Short mmCIF file of C-alpha atoms and ligand atoms in Angstrom, two decimals:
data_model
loop_
_atom_site.label_atom_id
_atom_site.label_comp_id
_atom_site.label_asym_id
_atom_site.label_seq_id
_atom_site.Cartn_x
_atom_site.Cartn_y
_atom_site.Cartn_z
CA UNK K 8 -3.72 2.70 15.99
CA UNK K 9 -0.83 3.10 13.67
CA UNK K 10 -0.77 6.56 12.14
CA UNK K 11 1.12 8.28 9.27
CA UNK K 12 3.14 10.41 11.76
CA UNK K 13 3.90 7.50 14.09
CA UNK K 14 5.06 5.05 11.47
CA UNK K 15 7.07 7.54 9.47
CA UNK K 16 8.82 8.57 12.69
CA UNK K 17 9.58 4.92 13.26
CA UNK K 18 11.03 4.73 9.70
CA UNK K 19 13.12 7.78 10.39
CA UNK K 20 14.53 6.30 13.55
CA UNK K 21 15.37 2.92 12.03
CA UNK K 22 15.50 3.31 8.24
CA UNK K 23 19.20 3.95 7.78
CA UNK K 24 20.09 0.51 9.02
CA UNK K 25 18.28 -1.28 6.33
CA UNK K 26 18.49 -1.95 2.60
CA UNK K 27 16.40 -0.81 -0.30
CA UNK K 28 12.48 -0.91 0.17
CA UNK K 29 12.76 -2.29 3.75
CA UNK K 30 9.86 -0.02 4.83
CA UNK K 31 6.80 -0.11 2.63
CA UNK K 32 3.58 1.66 2.50
CA UNK K 33 0.80 0.07 4.51
CA UNK K 34 -2.52 1.57 5.61
CA UNK K 35 -2.06 5.25 6.62
CA UNK K 36 1.80 4.97 6.71
CA UNK K 37 4.60 2.53 6.39
CA UNK K 38 5.63 -0.80 7.94
CA UNK K 39 8.61 -2.99 7.90
CA UNK K 40 8.81 -5.74 5.19
CA UNK K 41 9.79 -8.22 7.94
CA UNK K 42 7.05 -8.79 10.51
CA UNK K 43 6.86 -10.99 13.59
CA UNK K 44 4.40 -13.71 14.07
CA UNK K 45 3.22 -15.50 17.18
CA UNK K 46 1.51 -18.75 16.06
CA UNK K 47 3.84 -21.56 17.12
CA UNK K 48 4.96 -22.60 20.64
CA UNK K 49 3.43 -24.24 23.68
CA UNK K 50 0.81 -22.40 25.79
CA UNK K 51 3.07 -22.07 28.81
CA UNK K 52 4.26 -19.15 30.91
CA UNK K 53 7.84 -19.98 29.90
CA UNK K 54 7.10 -19.52 26.25
CA UNK K 55 5.08 -16.31 27.10
CA UNK K 56 8.21 -14.77 28.59
CA UNK K 57 10.31 -15.70 25.69
CA UNK K 58 7.82 -14.25 23.27
CA UNK K 59 7.46 -11.09 25.19
CA UNK K 60 11.23 -10.44 25.04
CA UNK K 61 11.39 -11.51 21.38
CA UNK K 62 8.53 -9.14 20.47
CA UNK K 63 9.95 -6.18 22.47
CA UNK K 64 13.32 -6.82 20.77
CA UNK K 65 11.69 -6.79 17.41
CA UNK K 66 9.88 -3.51 18.03
CA UNK K 67 13.02 -2.00 19.42
CA UNK K 68 15.10 -2.96 16.38
CA UNK K 69 13.04 -2.08 13.30
CA UNK K 70 10.13 -4.43 13.07
CA UNK K 71 6.83 -2.69 13.38
CA UNK K 72 4.40 -5.25 11.99
CA UNK K 73 3.19 -7.76 14.54
CA UNK K 74 0.78 -10.56 13.66
CA UNK K 75 -1.34 -12.62 16.05
CA UNK K 76 -4.81 -14.19 16.37
CA UNK K 77 -7.36 -14.64 19.16
CA UNK K 78 -6.84 -18.35 19.20
CA UNK K 79 -3.03 -18.48 19.02
CA UNK K 80 -1.60 -20.31 21.98
CA UNK K 81 -5.05 -20.13 23.52
CA UNK K 82 -5.09 -16.32 23.80
CA UNK K 83 -1.62 -16.14 25.32
CA UNK K 84 -0.09 -14.78 22.08
CA UNK K 85 -2.34 -11.69 22.04
CA UNK K 86 -1.72 -11.05 25.70
CA UNK K 87 2.10 -11.15 25.27
CA UNK K 88 1.85 -8.84 22.22
CA UNK K 89 0.07 -6.45 24.59
CA UNK K 90 2.82 -6.83 27.20
CA UNK K 91 5.61 -6.37 24.62
CA UNK K 92 3.93 -3.12 23.30
CA UNK K 93 4.00 -1.81 26.88
CA UNK K 94 7.65 -2.92 27.36
CA UNK K 95 9.17 -1.70 24.01
CA UNK K 96 10.45 1.74 23.65
CA UNK K 97 8.01 2.58 20.76
CA UNK K 98 4.65 4.27 20.71
CA UNK K 99 1.55 2.34 19.88
CA UNK K 100 1.01 4.64 16.86
CA UNK K 101 4.28 3.43 15.23
CA UNK K 102 3.14 -0.22 15.13
CA UNK K 103 0.90 -2.15 12.79
CA UNK K 104 -0.91 -4.57 14.97
CA UNK K 105 -2.76 -7.30 13.13
CA UNK K 106 -5.01 -10.13 14.55
CA UNK K 107 -7.70 -12.59 13.43
CA UNK K 108 -10.94 -14.10 14.39
CA UNK K 109 -12.67 -17.13 13.15
CA UNK K 110 -11.51 -20.05 15.36
CA UNK K 111 -13.16 -20.49 18.55
CA UNK K 112 -10.53 -19.63 21.13
CA UNK K 113 -9.71 -21.38 24.52
CA UNK K 114 -8.53 -19.24 27.41
CA UNK K 115 -4.89 -19.85 28.41
CA UNK K 116 -5.01 -23.64 28.25
CA UNK K 117 -6.56 -26.40 26.22
CA UNK K 118 -9.54 -27.64 28.20
CA UNK K 119 -9.79 -31.27 29.12
CA UNK K 120 -12.97 -31.62 26.97
CA UNK K 121 -12.74 -29.07 24.05
CA UNK K 122 -16.16 -29.97 22.62
CA UNK K 123 -17.82 -29.45 26.03
CA UNK K 124 -15.95 -26.21 26.34
CA UNK K 125 -17.18 -24.96 23.07
CA UNK K 126 -20.76 -26.05 23.87
CA UNK K 127 -20.77 -24.46 27.35
CA UNK K 128 -18.91 -21.25 26.65
CA UNK K 129 -20.00 -20.44 23.08
CA UNK K 130 -23.15 -22.39 22.04
CA UNK K 131 -25.08 -22.36 25.27
CA UNK K 132 -24.38 -18.63 25.85
CA UNK K 133 -25.77 -17.95 22.41
CA UNK K 134 -22.56 -16.59 20.99
CA UNK K 135 -22.45 -19.39 18.36
CA UNK K 136 -25.25 -21.13 16.53
CA UNK K 137 -24.20 -24.78 16.03
CA UNK K 138 -25.27 -24.55 12.31
CA UNK K 139 -22.52 -21.93 11.85
CA UNK K 140 -19.74 -24.19 13.22
CA UNK K 141 -17.39 -25.84 10.78
CA UNK K 142 -15.16 -28.64 12.08
CA UNK K 143 -16.61 -27.98 15.49
CA UNK K 144 -14.34 -24.95 16.00
CA UNK K 145 -14.70 -22.38 13.10
CA UNK K 146 -17.35 -19.66 12.80
CA UNK K 147 -17.59 -16.44 10.82
CA UNK K 148 -21.06 -15.24 11.84
CA UNK K 149 -21.04 -11.51 12.52
CA UNK K 150 -21.96 -11.69 16.21
CA UNK K 151 -19.12 -14.15 16.81
CA UNK K 152 -16.54 -12.16 14.75
CA UNK K 153 -17.59 -9.02 16.53
CA UNK K 154 -17.16 -10.64 19.99
CA UNK K 155 -13.77 -12.00 18.99
CA UNK K 156 -12.75 -8.48 17.88
CA UNK K 157 -13.66 -7.25 21.35
CA UNK K 158 -11.89 -10.16 23.00
CA UNK K 159 -8.78 -9.33 20.90
CA UNK K 160 -8.83 -5.61 21.85
CA UNK K 161 -8.99 -6.70 25.59
CA UNK K 162 -6.25 -9.33 25.29
CA UNK K 163 -4.01 -6.81 23.38
CA UNK K 164 -4.77 -3.95 25.69
CA UNK K 165 -5.35 -1.65 22.75
CA UNK K 166 -8.13 0.69 21.67
CA UNK K 167 -7.96 -0.39 18.08
CA UNK K 168 -6.19 -2.85 15.72
CA UNK K 169 -4.72 -1.92 12.34
CA UNK K 170 -5.77 -4.91 10.42
CA UNK K 171 -8.38 -7.45 11.43
CA UNK K 172 -8.44 -10.68 9.44
CA UNK K 173 -11.29 -13.15 9.07
CA UNK K 174 -9.29 -16.29 9.77
CA UNK K 175 -9.14 -19.09 7.27
CA UNK K 176 -12.61 -18.48 5.78
CA UNK K 177 -12.12 -21.55 3.43
CA UNK K 178 -12.69 -23.77 6.47
CA UNK K 179 -16.50 -22.86 5.99
CA UNK K 180 -16.43 -24.53 2.62
CA UNK K 181 -16.44 -27.85 4.49
CA UNK K 182 -20.23 -27.24 5.50
CA UNK K 183 -21.63 -24.83 2.82
CA UNK K 184 -21.30 -23.96 -0.70
CA UNK K 185 -19.05 -21.30 -2.08
CA UNK K 186 -21.82 -18.65 -2.60
CA UNK K 187 -23.06 -19.16 1.01
CA UNK K 188 -19.43 -18.49 2.18
CA UNK K 189 -19.27 -15.34 0.18
CA UNK K 190 -22.60 -14.36 1.70
CA UNK K 191 -21.31 -15.01 5.15
CA UNK K 192 -18.08 -13.06 4.55
CA UNK K 193 -20.17 -10.12 3.33
CA UNK K 194 -22.16 -10.15 6.65
CA UNK K 195 -18.97 -10.32 8.65
CA UNK K 196 -17.43 -7.53 6.62
CA UNK K 197 -20.54 -5.39 7.17
CA UNK K 198 -19.97 -5.72 10.97
CA UNK K 199 -16.21 -4.89 10.49
CA UNK K 200 -17.21 -1.80 8.41
CA UNK K 201 -19.33 -0.58 11.29
CA UNK K 202 -16.47 -1.11 13.69
CA UNK K 203 -14.17 0.64 11.22
CA UNK K 204 -16.45 3.64 11.18
CA UNK K 205 -16.45 3.54 15.02
CA UNK K 206 -12.63 3.61 14.96
CA UNK K 207 -12.00 0.20 16.39
CA UNK K 208 -9.98 -0.99 13.44
CA UNK K 209 -8.21 0.74 10.52
CA UNK K 210 -8.84 -1.94 7.90
CA UNK K 211 -9.61 -5.69 7.52
CA UNK K 212 -8.91 -8.65 5.29
CA UNK K 213 -8.82 -12.39 5.16
CA UNK K 214 -6.01 -14.64 6.31
CA UNK K 215 -5.91 -17.86 4.43
CA UNK K 216 -4.06 -21.17 4.19
CA UNK K 217 -5.30 -22.61 0.94
CA UNK K 218 -8.01 -20.41 -0.54
CA UNK K 219 -5.88 -18.21 -2.80
CA UNK K 220 -3.18 -20.66 -3.57
CA UNK K 221 -5.31 -23.39 -5.28
CA UNK K 222 -6.89 -23.32 -8.64
CA UNK K 223 -10.60 -22.52 -9.16
CA UNK K 224 -11.74 -26.17 -9.33
CA UNK K 225 -10.31 -26.98 -5.96
CA UNK K 226 -12.74 -27.51 -3.11
CA UNK K 227 -10.88 -24.84 -0.88
CA UNK K 228 -10.69 -22.12 -3.58
CA UNK K 229 -12.01 -18.66 -3.02
CA UNK K 230 -12.05 -15.75 -5.53
CA UNK K 231 -10.24 -12.56 -4.42
CA UNK K 232 -12.32 -10.43 -6.75
CA UNK K 233 -15.56 -11.80 -5.47
CA UNK K 234 -14.43 -11.23 -1.95
CA UNK K 235 -13.44 -7.62 -2.77
CA UNK K 236 -16.90 -7.03 -4.36
CA UNK K 237 -18.49 -8.37 -1.17
CA UNK K 238 -16.39 -5.91 0.96
CA UNK K 239 -17.58 -3.00 -1.35
CA UNK K 240 -21.16 -4.08 -0.87
CA UNK K 241 -20.76 -4.17 2.89
CA UNK K 242 -19.13 -0.70 2.90
CA UNK K 243 -21.99 0.62 0.74
CA UNK K 244 -24.63 -0.71 3.14
CA UNK K 245 -22.86 0.91 6.09
CA UNK K 246 -22.42 4.17 4.20
CA UNK K 247 -18.57 4.05 4.22
CA UNK K 248 -17.13 5.78 1.13
CA UNK K 249 -14.66 3.06 0.24
CA UNK K 250 -14.29 -0.48 1.58
CA UNK K 251 -11.79 -0.96 4.33
CA UNK K 252 -10.46 -4.25 2.74
CA UNK K 253 -6.80 -3.77 3.26
CA UNK K 254 -4.78 -7.09 3.11
CA UNK K 255 -4.79 -10.75 2.51
CA UNK K 256 -2.51 -13.19 4.31
CA UNK K 257 -1.36 -16.40 2.76
CA UNK K 258 1.62 -18.74 3.16
CA UNK K 259 4.55 -17.93 0.90
CA UNK K 260 8.04 -19.27 0.80
CA UNK K 261 10.27 -21.03 -1.62
CA UNK K 262 8.60 -24.41 -1.11
CA UNK K 263 5.18 -22.96 -1.01
CA UNK K 264 5.18 -20.42 -3.78
CA UNK K 265 1.80 -21.13 -5.19
CA UNK K 266 0.66 -17.54 -4.70
CA UNK K 267 3.20 -16.67 -7.43
CA UNK K 268 3.18 -19.79 -9.58
CA UNK K 269 -0.52 -20.87 -9.67
CA UNK K 270 -2.90 -18.75 -11.83
CA UNK K 271 -5.76 -19.10 -9.34
CA UNK K 272 -7.64 -15.87 -9.70
CA UNK K 273 -9.63 -14.32 -12.63
CA UNK K 274 -8.06 -11.41 -14.45
CA UNK K 275 -9.71 -7.99 -14.17
CA UNK K 276 -11.30 -8.42 -17.59
CA UNK K 277 -12.59 -11.83 -16.48
CA UNK K 278 -11.13 -13.48 -19.57
CA UNK K 279 -8.06 -15.16 -18.18
CA UNK K 280 -6.47 -16.21 -14.89
CA UNK K 281 -3.52 -14.87 -12.99
CA UNK K 282 -1.77 -15.44 -9.69
CA UNK K 283 -3.17 -14.03 -6.43
CA UNK K 284 0.00 -11.90 -6.03
CA UNK K 285 -0.66 -10.18 -9.30
CA UNK K 286 -4.42 -9.95 -8.76
CA UNK K 287 -4.02 -8.45 -5.28
CA UNK K 288 -1.43 -5.96 -6.60
CA UNK K 289 -3.93 -4.83 -9.34
CA UNK K 290 -6.61 -4.38 -6.86
CA UNK K 291 -4.43 -2.35 -4.48
CA UNK K 292 -4.65 -5.02 -1.71
CA UNK K 293 -1.59 -5.79 0.42
CA UNK K 294 -0.29 -9.30 0.61
CA UNK K 295 1.29 -10.39 3.90
CA UNK K 296 3.20 -13.60 3.64
CA UNK K 297 2.97 -16.19 6.46
CA UNK K 298 5.27 -19.20 7.15
CA UNK K 299 8.24 -17.36 5.51
CA UNK K 300 10.48 -20.08 6.91
CA UNK K 301 8.19 -22.90 6.13
CA UNK K 302 7.62 -23.15 9.88
CA UNK K 303 11.36 -23.26 10.60
CA UNK K 304 12.46 -25.83 8.03
CA UNK K 305 14.12 -23.32 5.69
CA UNK K 306 16.25 -21.99 8.55
CA UNK K 307 17.76 -25.48 9.08
CA UNK K 308 18.38 -25.99 5.39
CA UNK K 309 15.53 -28.21 4.25
CA UNK K 310 13.95 -27.29 0.98
CA UNK K 311 15.77 -24.22 -0.54
CA UNK K 312 17.12 -25.16 -3.95
CA UNK K 313 20.83 -24.32 -4.07
CA UNK K 314 20.60 -22.14 -7.27
CA UNK K 315 17.85 -19.94 -5.68
CA UNK K 316 19.80 -19.72 -2.39
CA UNK K 317 22.88 -18.55 -4.39
CA UNK K 318 20.93 -15.66 -5.82
CA UNK K 319 19.66 -14.35 -2.48
CA UNK K 320 21.43 -11.90 -0.23
CA UNK K 321 21.83 -12.85 3.42
CA UNK K 322 24.48 -14.37 5.79
CA UNK K 323 22.33 -17.23 7.06
CA UNK K 324 19.69 -19.59 5.50
CA UNK K 325 17.00 -18.04 7.53
CA UNK K 326 17.93 -14.49 6.19
CA UNK K 327 18.03 -15.77 2.65
CA UNK K 328 14.56 -17.52 3.09
CA UNK K 329 13.17 -14.25 4.55
CA UNK K 330 14.56 -12.26 1.65
CA UNK K 331 13.03 -14.66 -0.83
CA UNK K 332 9.60 -14.00 0.68
CA UNK K 333 9.89 -10.23 0.93
CA UNK K 334 11.27 -10.06 -2.69
CA UNK K 335 8.15 -11.53 -4.31
CA UNK K 336 6.39 -8.82 -6.32
CA UNK K 337 3.18 -7.88 -4.42
CA UNK K 338 4.29 -9.00 -1.01
CA UNK K 339 4.32 -6.07 1.47
CA UNK K 340 5.61 -7.96 4.60
CA UNK K 341 6.96 -11.39 5.26
CA UNK K 342 5.95 -12.61 8.63
CA UNK K 343 8.38 -14.74 10.64
CA UNK K 344 7.32 -16.45 13.81
CA UNK K 345 9.94 -16.08 16.42
CA UNK K 346 9.80 -16.65 20.29
CA UNK K 347 13.58 -16.23 20.73
CA UNK K 348 15.44 -12.92 20.76
CA UNK K 349 18.39 -14.57 19.07
CA UNK K 350 16.09 -15.51 16.13
CA UNK K 351 14.62 -12.05 15.97
CA UNK K 352 18.09 -10.42 15.82
CA UNK K 353 19.12 -12.79 13.03
CA UNK K 354 15.84 -12.22 11.17
CA UNK K 355 15.74 -8.43 11.41
CA UNK K 356 19.31 -8.35 10.04
CA UNK K 357 17.87 -9.92 6.82
CA UNK K 358 16.55 -6.48 6.16
CA UNK K 359 19.99 -4.94 5.94
CA UNK K 360 20.35 -6.78 2.63
CA UNK K 361 18.40 -5.60 -0.51
CA UNK K 362 15.62 -7.76 -1.70
CA UNK K 363 15.71 -9.04 -5.25
CA UNK K 364 14.06 -6.71 -7.85
CA UNK K 365 10.81 -8.08 -9.48
CA UNK K 366 12.62 -9.02 -12.72
CA UNK K 367 15.36 -10.79 -11.06
CA UNK K 368 12.93 -12.57 -8.78
CA UNK K 369 11.08 -13.75 -11.79
CA UNK K 370 14.23 -14.89 -13.53
CA UNK K 371 15.67 -16.59 -10.49
CA UNK K 372 12.50 -18.38 -9.77
CA UNK K 373 11.97 -19.63 -13.20
N1 NAP B 428 -3.62 -19.16 8.22
C1 NAP B 428 -3.02 -18.19 8.79
O1 NAP B 428 -3.56 -17.23 8.97
C2 NAP B 428 -1.59 -18.43 9.27
C3 NAP B 428 -0.98 -19.71 9.22
C4 NAP B 428 0.30 -19.88 9.67
C5 NAP B 428 0.99 -18.67 10.14
N2 NAP B 428 0.45 -17.48 10.09
C6 NAP B 428 1.12 -16.22 10.70
O2 NAP B 428 2.41 -16.24 10.07
C7 NAP B 428 3.46 -16.33 11.10
C8 NAP B 428 4.68 -16.87 10.48
O3 NAP B 428 4.40 -18.25 10.20
P1 NAP B 428 4.87 -19.46 11.17
O4 NAP B 428 5.21 -18.93 12.57
O5 NAP B 428 3.76 -20.49 11.09
O6 NAP B 428 6.14 -20.02 10.47
P2 NAP B 428 7.59 -19.49 10.05
O7 NAP B 428 7.64 -18.08 10.34
O8 NAP B 428 7.95 -20.08 8.77
O9 NAP B 428 8.55 -20.21 11.16
C9 NAP B 428 8.46 -20.05 12.52
C10 NAP B 428 9.36 -20.98 13.17
O10 NAP B 428 10.78 -20.72 12.74
C11 NAP B 428 11.61 -20.57 13.90
N3 NAP B 428 12.59 -19.60 13.53
C12 NAP B 428 12.40 -18.20 13.39
N4 NAP B 428 13.51 -17.58 13.13
C13 NAP B 428 14.49 -18.50 13.12
C14 NAP B 428 15.91 -18.53 12.80
N5 NAP B 428 16.49 -17.36 12.49
N6 NAP B 428 16.54 -19.70 12.84
C15 NAP B 428 15.94 -20.84 13.20
N7 NAP B 428 14.57 -20.91 13.30
C16 NAP B 428 13.93 -19.83 13.37
C17 NAP B 428 10.77 -20.27 15.05
O11 NAP B 428 11.36 -20.68 16.23
P3 NAP B 428 11.32 -19.89 17.75
O12 NAP B 428 9.84 -19.69 18.03
O13 NAP B 428 11.99 -20.83 18.56
O14 NAP B 428 12.02 -18.63 17.56
C18 NAP B 428 9.40 -20.94 14.72
O15 NAP B 428 9.48 -22.26 15.21
C19 NAP B 428 2.77 -16.95 12.20
O16 NAP B 428 3.51 -16.77 13.43
C20 NAP B 428 1.41 -16.39 12.19
O17 NAP B 428 1.38 -15.02 12.83
C21 NAP B 428 -0.76 -17.39 9.75
#
């Protein structure tokens, strides 16, 4: 697990290379405000090898926040994260390792008949009740989430993860009402609180795509304060002093800036509405931005308005897009998916420039 001592030692080793607020508080210590993601790419040995080199380069050059999921590239992404942790010249306790469970994973390759695979490996073995499945592939029942945590620990080859996200819980809104989804999240959190007490994870959260970016009347909306209340209730039941709810993940970049621009969440007094970035900040919950490059588009020049581009620091489009995401008030880390070492080198160098201050970010964006 990442520790205070391990992450601060990592910061001492690399901090001088970077600009203001490159390292930020996270969990028991600090992490880089640029992280590396592992979502995209074909499930092949060749891409595995590329990712392993890219991840090791990241860890050896100042990125100590790694994001993956049990289903990414059919389990291959978690396994290459494990290999990179072995290969890099950093200790495990210097690195924030985050993963997710919620989508039923395949194992190495996409099976010829995915529905039959899910039925045989997950339903007939009793791991998944068909009534818990949304879209034929998504489940957040406690037994399943716990089994996926165990699978992730094994794939990653680690004793514990630093942040365990319930993956895209809004997918469950396709088959049940909002109250029932909160109930199911609370049951999953209770299991995660038990695993936290056992030392298998430092904290947990939810990784989302739409839930926190859309307004309250949208079918995919979830309320962050309600989810936090459910985490508190789960911690209470387990007898943990505080809830281990640590972070939310959501897409954030200049063409998907709803987390900043849409007042999707209730204010603490319940009288008004505010953005999820603001609400998370008020609640002391970290926000981890995904898709910082809009899945690569912003690196090739599609989408960034020229007046915003002009205000951002960075030598390349990718660097300026990354600096936009990690400048947003309330964002702890901007994740950038990268399976090429050349991309990692370019991306980590974005951190040598200062991010925009909160007031400038506001002014530039408006
Ligand atoms: N719902 C969720 O929970 C969710 C959803 C999406 C993503 N995520 C997480 O967030 C991470 C980041 O999002 P993402 O990977 O979807 O999108 P992204 O970070 O916006 O973009 C990744 C793409 O950009 C390319 N790229 C990276 N650096 C580049 C550079 N300097 N120049 C040109 N191209 C560059 C990568 O190519 P190469 O691979 O060739 O380097 C990859 O194709 C994911 O990896 C994942 O960990 C979570």
